[in-house]
């Protein structure tokens, strides 16, 4: 049996009744450089085999990328560099967070604005497409492919070794109006211009660890918030959520079949975005026509109805609401104009029945970062992950990460928050 048959067999039954796959056009923003991507940027849906959405081809490419050795050469370059700063094509970088902090303190090159800080942020220095096999993939649970799974797992663990810390100035997101006179951070204009904004919500959800209550109470609240925030919007769909709490002592188990995301113990410490030109459209189509991993309101669009809905403007928004005032690991968001022409680097997330596409970015000193220090439980930070408008008139996305708040006390509690993902239609 081929190492890929474990995935192909899982989709063979469903393929008998599946409609032809939806293959999105690669719709780059006007003036944007082509992405650093596999297969010239084609969506893996283009390589569908009997209804597998391109997952077998993606796994083949993941193994080929691993065999090529470029990822290991990047790790060797980092490991073999002399102590201290590492000279990269983008600027000075550091393997160690604390080393970067010391460099910032000893340098006269950085000045934090009022309400801002200067901190290390982790960027990828691997300019190759990367692959991540999600935990639910059958490959992890098949004893016949244990050796291949071990190689793939080691490569995923090595991904963090291909990141370096770069020093960056962070501005206070609540003071955006000081940098863009007349622009309120709590406005749709801010989202259109920068890809980030701030909303307010008094939620009636009493237990964010209860996935059923989150779906029943919080999802409708967020959909209403979005429709109120964007006056021209005609529909909003919250389709899933994540809970983050490093100190949670209860059951963290993820159960996708029962719409339970579990509880995350790790905060993402890498500059990234959750969608791109392909996945922004593919994920929307999956939700509208197939309800694929939709935690929210069921959708029953025909292919033709989905064509009509997606022929107008739509966007994907991530919204983060703390359960309590954030003391440590606040969000950090980057403003669209500072990277609008920058090529992104694709990361492919391989499921049994779909291939998601997220993105990484390399460092630029001109990136315009904003943070939300001490974000309260009624403040909802919003970032754009995708916009279907490609003419350059509005932001397409933001990229984001988390940071360590140097002003917080040593015993500060780690962030407890819920992040919901939604599509907004116009």
Short mmCIF file of C-alpha atoms in Angstrom, two decimals:
data_model
loop_
_atom_site.label_atom_id
_atom_site.label_comp_id
_atom_site.label_asym_id
_atom_site.label_seq_id
_atom_site.Cartn_x
_atom_site.Cartn_y
_atom_site.Cartn_z
CA UNK A 1 0.00 0.00 0.00
CA UNK A 2 1.26 3.45 -0.90
CA UNK A 3 2.00 5.79 2.05
CA UNK A 4 -0.67 8.09 0.62
CA UNK A 5 -3.45 5.52 0.37
CA UNK A 6 -4.41 6.08 4.00
CA UNK A 7 -5.61 9.56 2.97
CA UNK A 8 -6.98 8.53 -0.42
CA UNK A 9 -9.05 5.70 1.07
CA UNK A 10 -10.67 8.07 3.57
CA UNK A 11 -12.11 10.20 0.77
CA UNK A 12 -12.99 7.52 -1.81
CA UNK A 13 -16.48 6.86 -0.45
CA UNK A 14 -17.43 10.54 -0.27
CA UNK A 15 -16.09 11.21 -3.76
CA UNK A 16 -18.86 9.18 -5.42
CA UNK A 17 -21.40 11.88 -4.62
CA UNK A 18 -19.11 14.92 -4.49
CA UNK A 19 -19.60 17.79 -6.91
CA UNK A 20 -16.62 19.00 -8.97
CA UNK A 21 -14.10 20.80 -6.76
CA UNK A 22 -14.19 24.57 -6.52
CA UNK A 23 -10.83 25.89 -7.71
CA UNK A 24 -10.30 29.57 -6.92
CA UNK A 25 -8.33 31.91 -9.17
CA UNK A 26 -5.19 33.32 -7.58
CA UNK A 27 -6.29 36.93 -7.09
CA UNK A 28 -3.26 38.94 -6.03
CA UNK A 29 -3.59 42.52 -4.86
CA UNK A 30 -2.69 45.08 -7.48
CA UNK A 31 1.05 45.77 -7.11
CA UNK A 32 1.72 42.75 -4.88
CA UNK A 33 4.60 40.39 -5.60
CA UNK A 34 3.71 36.75 -6.30
CA UNK A 35 3.70 34.55 -3.20
CA UNK A 36 6.42 32.10 -2.25
CA UNK A 37 4.27 29.05 -2.81
CA UNK A 38 4.17 25.51 -4.13
CA UNK A 39 3.01 24.79 -7.67
CA UNK A 40 3.16 28.42 -8.75
CA UNK A 41 0.58 29.43 -6.16
CA UNK A 42 -2.17 27.10 -7.37
CA UNK A 43 -4.63 25.95 -4.75
CA UNK A 44 -4.21 22.28 -3.85
CA UNK A 45 -7.87 21.82 -4.83
CA UNK A 46 -6.47 21.97 -8.36
CA UNK A 47 -4.88 18.56 -7.71
CA UNK A 48 -8.03 16.86 -6.43
CA UNK A 49 -7.91 13.07 -6.66
CA UNK A 50 -11.27 11.38 -6.33
CA UNK A 51 -12.58 14.02 -3.98
CA UNK A 52 -9.56 14.32 -1.68
CA UNK A 53 -9.24 18.13 -2.24
CA UNK A 54 -5.57 17.73 -3.13
CA UNK A 55 -4.49 16.26 0.22
CA UNK A 56 -2.55 13.38 -1.34
CA UNK A 57 -0.62 15.76 -3.61
CA UNK A 58 0.08 18.06 -0.63
CA UNK A 59 1.49 15.18 1.39
CA UNK A 60 3.69 14.18 -1.54
CA UNK A 61 4.98 17.75 -1.77
CA UNK A 62 5.55 17.90 2.00
CA UNK A 63 7.75 14.81 1.82
CA UNK A 64 9.58 16.14 -1.24
CA UNK A 65 10.23 19.47 0.50
CA UNK A 66 11.62 17.59 3.49
CA UNK A 67 13.83 15.43 1.27
CA UNK A 68 15.21 18.51 -0.50
CA UNK A 69 17.02 19.52 2.69
CA UNK A 70 16.63 23.30 2.37
CA UNK A 71 14.89 23.54 5.73
CA UNK A 72 17.75 21.72 7.42
CA UNK A 73 20.28 24.00 5.73
CA UNK A 74 18.53 27.02 7.27
CA UNK A 75 18.70 25.38 10.70
CA UNK A 76 22.40 24.59 10.20
CA UNK A 77 23.07 28.20 9.19
CA UNK A 78 21.44 29.44 12.39
CA UNK A 79 23.08 26.82 14.63
CA UNK A 80 26.54 27.39 13.16
CA UNK A 81 26.45 31.18 13.28
CA UNK A 82 28.82 32.72 15.86
CA UNK A 83 27.38 33.96 19.16
CA UNK A 84 25.55 37.28 19.13
CA UNK A 85 23.56 38.94 16.35
CA UNK A 86 23.08 37.04 13.11
CA UNK A 87 23.42 39.09 9.95
CA UNK A 88 20.56 38.27 7.63
CA UNK A 89 19.50 39.80 4.32
CA UNK A 90 16.72 41.61 6.23
CA UNK A 91 18.77 42.94 9.15
CA UNK A 92 20.29 41.85 12.46
CA UNK A 93 18.46 38.99 14.13
CA UNK A 94 18.82 36.87 17.24
CA UNK A 95 18.33 33.21 18.10
CA UNK A 96 17.50 34.01 21.69
CA UNK A 97 14.75 36.35 22.90
CA UNK A 98 16.80 37.66 25.83
CA UNK A 99 19.77 38.41 23.57
CA UNK A 100 17.50 40.55 21.40
CA UNK A 101 16.18 42.35 24.49
CA UNK A 102 19.73 43.17 25.59
CA UNK A 103 20.55 44.46 22.12
CA UNK A 104 17.49 46.74 22.24
CA UNK A 105 18.47 48.10 25.65
CA UNK A 106 22.07 48.76 24.67
CA UNK A 107 21.27 50.28 21.30
CA UNK A 108 20.46 53.93 20.68
CA UNK A 109 18.58 53.07 17.50
CA UNK A 110 15.16 52.44 19.00
CA UNK A 111 12.75 54.84 20.67
CA UNK A 112 9.30 53.82 21.85
CA UNK A 113 6.49 56.35 21.33
CA UNK A 114 4.06 57.25 24.10
CA UNK A 115 2.21 54.08 25.08
CA UNK A 116 4.52 51.95 22.96
CA UNK A 117 7.39 49.53 23.53
CA UNK A 118 10.33 48.06 21.64
CA UNK A 119 10.34 44.27 21.68
CA UNK A 120 11.64 41.20 19.83
CA UNK A 121 9.19 39.65 17.36
CA UNK A 122 9.73 36.23 15.80
CA UNK A 123 9.80 36.03 11.99
CA UNK A 124 10.48 33.15 9.64
CA UNK A 125 13.80 33.24 7.77
CA UNK A 126 12.87 30.25 5.62
CA UNK A 127 11.72 31.51 2.23
CA UNK A 128 10.21 28.24 1.11
CA UNK A 129 6.65 26.92 1.30
CA UNK A 130 6.13 24.84 4.44
CA UNK A 131 3.73 22.10 5.46
CA UNK A 132 1.93 21.21 8.68
CA UNK A 133 0.02 17.95 9.15
CA UNK A 134 -2.90 18.70 11.49
CA UNK A 135 -3.34 16.50 14.61
CA UNK A 136 -6.55 14.91 13.28
CA UNK A 137 -4.87 13.64 10.09
CA UNK A 138 -5.06 9.85 9.74
CA UNK A 139 -1.32 9.66 9.07
CA UNK A 140 -0.60 10.14 12.81
CA UNK A 141 -2.77 7.19 13.80
CA UNK A 142 -1.73 4.56 11.24
CA UNK A 143 0.99 2.18 12.59
CA UNK A 144 1.93 1.27 9.02
CA UNK A 145 3.23 4.80 8.48
CA UNK A 146 4.87 5.43 11.84
CA UNK A 147 8.31 6.06 10.31
CA UNK A 148 7.00 8.63 7.85
CA UNK A 149 4.94 10.27 10.60
CA UNK A 150 8.03 10.54 12.79
CA UNK A 151 9.94 12.35 10.04
CA UNK A 152 7.04 14.72 9.45
CA UNK A 153 6.66 15.41 13.17
CA UNK A 154 10.35 16.21 13.56
CA UNK A 155 10.14 18.62 10.64
CA UNK A 156 7.19 20.41 12.24
CA UNK A 157 9.05 20.69 15.52
CA UNK A 158 12.01 22.07 13.58
CA UNK A 159 9.85 24.84 12.12
CA UNK A 160 10.47 26.92 15.24
CA UNK A 161 14.21 26.56 14.69
CA UNK A 162 13.82 28.39 11.37
CA UNK A 163 12.58 31.55 13.08
CA UNK A 164 14.66 34.43 14.44
CA UNK A 165 13.89 37.42 16.66
CA UNK A 166 14.05 40.91 15.19
CA UNK A 167 13.69 44.13 17.24
CA UNK A 168 10.57 46.17 16.54
CA UNK A 169 8.79 49.30 17.73
CA UNK A 170 5.19 48.67 18.80
CA UNK A 171 2.65 51.51 18.96
CA UNK A 172 -0.44 51.55 21.18
CA UNK A 173 -3.39 50.54 18.98
CA UNK A 174 -5.75 52.75 20.97
CA UNK A 175 -3.75 55.79 19.78
CA UNK A 176 -4.01 55.12 16.05
CA UNK A 177 -5.65 58.52 15.64
CA UNK A 178 -2.35 60.15 16.66
CA UNK A 179 -0.58 58.49 13.73
CA UNK A 180 -3.47 58.82 11.28
CA UNK A 181 -5.24 62.07 12.20
CA UNK A 182 -8.99 61.71 12.14
CA UNK A 183 -8.91 57.91 11.97
CA UNK A 184 -10.63 56.18 14.89
CA UNK A 185 -9.42 52.67 15.75
CA UNK A 186 -13.08 51.80 16.41
CA UNK A 187 -14.23 52.42 12.85
CA UNK A 188 -14.73 50.44 9.64
CA UNK A 189 -12.50 53.02 7.95
CA UNK A 190 -9.64 51.84 10.16
CA UNK A 191 -10.23 48.24 9.09
CA UNK A 192 -10.33 49.27 5.42
CA UNK A 193 -7.17 51.31 5.71
CA UNK A 194 -5.01 49.34 8.15
CA UNK A 195 -6.60 45.90 8.42
CA UNK A 196 -7.03 46.26 12.19
CA UNK A 197 -9.62 47.86 14.46
CA UNK A 198 -11.13 47.77 17.93
CA UNK A 199 -14.74 47.10 18.95
CA UNK A 200 -16.57 46.88 22.27
CA UNK A 201 -18.89 44.18 23.56
CA UNK A 202 -20.65 43.41 26.84
CA UNK A 203 -21.08 39.68 26.36
CA UNK A 204 -23.71 37.62 28.14
CA UNK A 205 -21.65 34.43 27.70
CA UNK A 206 -20.82 33.20 31.21
CA UNK A 207 -18.51 30.27 30.40
CA UNK A 208 -16.18 30.47 27.41
CA UNK A 209 -14.89 26.96 28.14
CA UNK A 210 -18.35 25.59 27.30
CA UNK A 211 -18.30 25.29 23.51
CA UNK A 212 -22.07 24.86 23.30
CA UNK A 213 -22.70 28.08 25.25
CA UNK A 214 -20.16 29.95 23.14
CA UNK A 215 -21.99 28.85 19.99
CA UNK A 216 -25.42 29.62 21.44
CA UNK A 217 -24.66 32.98 23.07
CA UNK A 218 -21.37 34.42 21.84
CA UNK A 219 -21.61 33.63 18.12
CA UNK A 220 -24.86 35.64 17.66
CA UNK A 221 -23.37 38.50 19.70
CA UNK A 222 -20.35 38.67 17.40
CA UNK A 223 -22.48 38.46 14.26
CA UNK A 224 -24.55 41.39 15.51
CA UNK A 225 -21.38 43.30 16.41
CA UNK A 226 -20.05 42.84 12.88
CA UNK A 227 -23.29 43.90 11.22
CA UNK A 228 -23.39 47.00 13.43
CA UNK A 229 -19.69 47.74 12.86
CA UNK A 230 -19.92 47.48 9.06
CA UNK A 231 -23.06 49.43 8.04
CA UNK A 232 -22.95 48.16 4.45
CA UNK A 233 -22.74 44.48 5.44
CA UNK A 234 -25.67 42.21 4.58
CA UNK A 235 -24.63 39.02 6.42
CA UNK A 236 -22.12 37.80 8.99
CA UNK A 237 -21.23 34.19 9.76
CA UNK A 238 -19.15 33.14 12.75
CA UNK A 239 -17.87 29.68 11.86
CA UNK A 240 -15.48 28.61 14.63
CA UNK A 241 -13.52 29.72 17.68
CA UNK A 242 -10.46 28.96 19.80
CA UNK A 243 -9.91 29.34 23.52
CA UNK A 244 -6.49 30.28 24.90
CA UNK A 245 -5.54 29.72 28.53
CA UNK A 246 -2.05 28.51 29.44
CA UNK A 247 -3.04 27.86 33.07
CA UNK A 248 -6.31 26.03 32.47
CA UNK A 249 -6.53 22.95 34.70
CA UNK A 250 -9.54 21.25 33.06
CA UNK A 251 -9.90 19.00 30.04
CA UNK A 252 -8.19 20.55 26.99
CA UNK A 253 -9.31 17.86 24.53
CA UNK A 254 -10.32 19.04 21.08
CA UNK A 255 -13.45 17.42 19.61
CA UNK A 256 -14.16 18.79 16.14
CA UNK A 257 -17.14 16.46 15.62
CA UNK A 258 -18.90 18.12 18.56
CA UNK A 259 -17.76 21.66 17.68
CA UNK A 260 -15.40 21.79 20.66
CA UNK A 261 -12.01 23.43 19.90
CA UNK A 262 -10.50 22.42 23.24
CA UNK A 263 -8.29 24.85 25.17
CA UNK A 264 -4.95 26.00 23.77
CA UNK A 265 -1.97 26.19 26.12
CA UNK A 266 0.41 27.74 23.57
CA UNK A 267 0.24 31.33 22.29
CA UNK A 268 1.33 31.71 18.69
CA UNK A 269 4.75 33.37 18.73
CA UNK A 270 5.37 33.87 15.02
CA UNK A 271 4.43 36.61 12.57
CA UNK A 272 1.68 35.06 10.42
CA UNK A 273 -1.76 35.38 8.87
CA UNK A 274 -4.50 32.74 8.95
CA UNK A 275 -5.61 32.98 5.29
CA UNK A 276 -4.37 34.07 1.86
CA UNK A 277 -5.56 34.69 -1.71
CA UNK A 278 -6.58 31.05 -2.18
CA UNK A 279 -7.77 29.96 1.25
CA UNK A 280 -9.86 33.08 1.82
CA UNK A 281 -12.10 31.95 -1.03
CA UNK A 282 -11.84 28.18 -0.56
CA UNK A 283 -12.72 28.34 3.14
CA UNK A 284 -15.72 30.54 2.39
CA UNK A 285 -16.94 28.13 -0.30
CA UNK A 286 -16.51 25.11 2.00
CA UNK A 287 -18.69 26.76 4.61
CA UNK A 288 -21.43 27.97 2.28
CA UNK A 289 -21.90 24.79 0.24
CA UNK A 290 -20.66 21.96 2.49
CA UNK A 291 -20.76 23.26 6.09
CA UNK A 292 -17.25 21.83 6.38
CA UNK A 293 -16.15 22.25 10.01
CA UNK A 294 -18.69 24.96 10.55
CA UNK A 295 -19.30 25.46 14.28
CA UNK A 296 -21.91 28.14 13.62
CA UNK A 297 -25.24 28.49 11.80
CA UNK A 298 -25.72 25.77 9.15
CA UNK A 299 -25.38 27.00 5.58
CA UNK A 300 -27.26 25.45 2.65
CA UNK A 301 -26.13 27.35 -0.46
CA UNK A 302 -26.13 25.74 -3.86
CA UNK A 303 -23.05 26.22 -6.01
CA UNK A 304 -24.89 28.86 -8.02
CA UNK A 305 -26.07 30.70 -4.91
CA UNK A 306 -22.54 30.66 -3.53
CA UNK A 307 -21.28 32.08 -6.83
CA UNK A 308 -23.68 34.99 -6.41
CA UNK A 309 -22.81 35.64 -2.79
CA UNK A 310 -19.07 35.50 -3.49
CA UNK A 311 -19.33 37.70 -6.57
CA UNK A 312 -19.80 40.64 -4.22
CA UNK A 313 -17.32 41.84 -1.62
CA UNK A 314 -16.69 39.59 1.37
CA UNK A 315 -14.01 39.49 4.05
CA UNK A 316 -12.78 37.25 6.84
CA UNK A 317 -12.29 38.79 10.28
CA UNK A 318 -10.71 37.35 13.44
CA UNK A 319 -12.07 38.84 16.67
CA UNK A 320 -10.38 38.34 20.05
CA UNK A 321 -12.12 39.02 23.36
CA UNK A 322 -10.37 38.52 26.72
CA UNK A 323 -12.15 36.78 29.57
CA UNK A 324 -10.38 39.17 31.92
CA UNK A 325 -8.00 42.09 31.49
CA UNK A 326 -4.92 40.79 29.70
CA UNK A 327 -1.81 40.99 31.87
CA UNK A 328 0.64 39.00 29.76
CA UNK A 329 0.97 37.89 26.10
CA UNK A 330 -1.13 40.65 24.46
CA UNK A 331 -1.90 40.66 20.75
CA UNK A 332 0.31 42.46 18.24
CA UNK A 333 -1.12 43.46 14.84
CA UNK A 334 0.61 44.89 11.75
CA UNK A 335 -0.91 47.65 9.60
CA UNK A 336 -1.54 46.76 5.94
CA UNK A 337 0.15 49.74 4.22
CA UNK A 338 3.53 48.75 5.64
CA UNK A 339 3.59 45.37 3.85
CA UNK A 340 1.04 45.67 1.03
CA UNK A 341 3.60 44.87 -1.68
CA UNK A 342 5.40 42.13 0.27
CA UNK A 343 5.18 38.52 -0.94
CA UNK A 344 3.86 36.12 1.64
CA UNK A 345 5.23 32.62 2.26
CA UNK A 346 2.65 29.84 2.14
CA UNK A 347 2.21 27.30 4.89
CA UNK A 348 -0.05 24.40 3.95
CA UNK A 349 -2.12 22.72 6.67
CA UNK A 350 -2.97 19.21 5.51
CA UNK A 351 -6.21 17.63 6.76
CA UNK A 352 -7.73 14.36 5.55
CA UNK A 353 -10.25 16.24 3.40
CA UNK A 354 -8.85 19.71 2.75
CA UNK A 355 -5.60 21.71 2.56
CA UNK A 356 -5.69 25.02 4.39
CA UNK A 357 -3.28 27.81 3.45
CA UNK A 358 -1.83 30.19 6.01
CA UNK A 359 1.06 32.60 5.52
CA UNK A 360 4.35 33.64 7.07
CA UNK A 361 6.40 36.77 6.38
CA UNK A 362 10.00 37.86 6.55
CA UNK A 363 11.08 40.89 8.56
CA UNK A 364 11.07 44.46 7.32
CA UNK A 365 12.15 47.35 9.56
CA UNK A 366 9.29 49.42 8.11
CA UNK A 367 6.55 47.09 9.37
CA UNK A 368 4.07 49.17 11.37
CA UNK A 369 3.14 47.24 14.50
CA UNK A 370 0.42 47.96 17.06
CA UNK A 371 -0.20 46.26 20.39
CA UNK A 372 -3.17 46.11 22.77
CA UNK A 373 -1.67 46.39 26.27
CA UNK A 374 -4.02 45.50 29.13
CA UNK A 375 -6.89 44.73 26.78
CA UNK A 376 -10.07 44.58 28.88
CA UNK A 377 -12.86 42.01 28.77
CA UNK A 378 -15.12 44.44 26.88
CA UNK A 379 -12.54 45.32 24.22
CA UNK A 380 -12.61 43.18 21.09
CA UNK A 381 -9.53 43.43 18.89
CA UNK A 382 -10.28 42.79 15.22
CA UNK A 383 -7.92 41.88 12.40
CA UNK A 384 -8.63 41.19 8.78
CA UNK A 385 -7.49 37.84 7.45
CA UNK A 386 -8.87 38.21 3.91
CA UNK A 387 -10.68 40.69 1.68
CA UNK A 388 -11.99 39.87 -1.80
CA UNK A 389 -11.29 43.43 -3.06
CA UNK A 390 -7.99 43.28 -4.95
CA UNK A 391 -7.60 46.73 -6.56
CA UNK A 392 -5.51 48.10 -3.69
CA UNK A 393 -8.24 50.46 -2.46
CA UNK A 394 -8.59 48.61 0.87
CA UNK A 395 -6.45 46.40 3.10
CA UNK A 396 -6.39 42.72 2.15
CA UNK A 397 -5.23 41.41 5.55
CA UNK A 398 -3.14 42.06 8.62
CA UNK A 399 -0.52 39.77 10.03
CA UNK A 400 -0.17 39.23 13.74
CA UNK A 401 1.53 37.50 16.65
CA UNK A 402 1.73 37.76 20.44
CA UNK A 403 4.36 39.48 22.56
CA UNK A 404 5.70 39.58 26.11
CA UNK A 405 4.62 42.72 27.95
CA UNK A 406 7.81 44.02 29.67
CA UNK A 407 5.74 46.38 31.83
CA UNK A 408 3.77 43.56 33.46
CA UNK A 409 4.72 42.27 36.94
CA UNK A 410 6.63 39.00 37.19
CA UNK A 411 3.55 37.19 38.53
CA UNK A 412 1.21 38.52 35.79
CA UNK A 413 -1.45 36.05 34.64
CA UNK A 414 -1.20 34.76 31.08
CA UNK A 415 -3.86 35.81 28.60
CA UNK A 416 -7.24 34.08 28.79
CA UNK A 417 -9.32 34.83 25.74
CA UNK A 418 -11.59 33.53 23.03
CA UNK A 419 -10.90 34.12 19.32
CA UNK A 420 -13.73 33.76 16.82
CA UNK A 421 -13.44 33.63 13.04
CA UNK A 422 -16.12 35.09 10.84
CA UNK A 423 -16.99 36.01 7.28
CA UNK A 424 -18.71 39.32 6.55
CA UNK A 425 -20.65 39.71 3.28
CA UNK A 426 -21.64 42.91 1.50
#
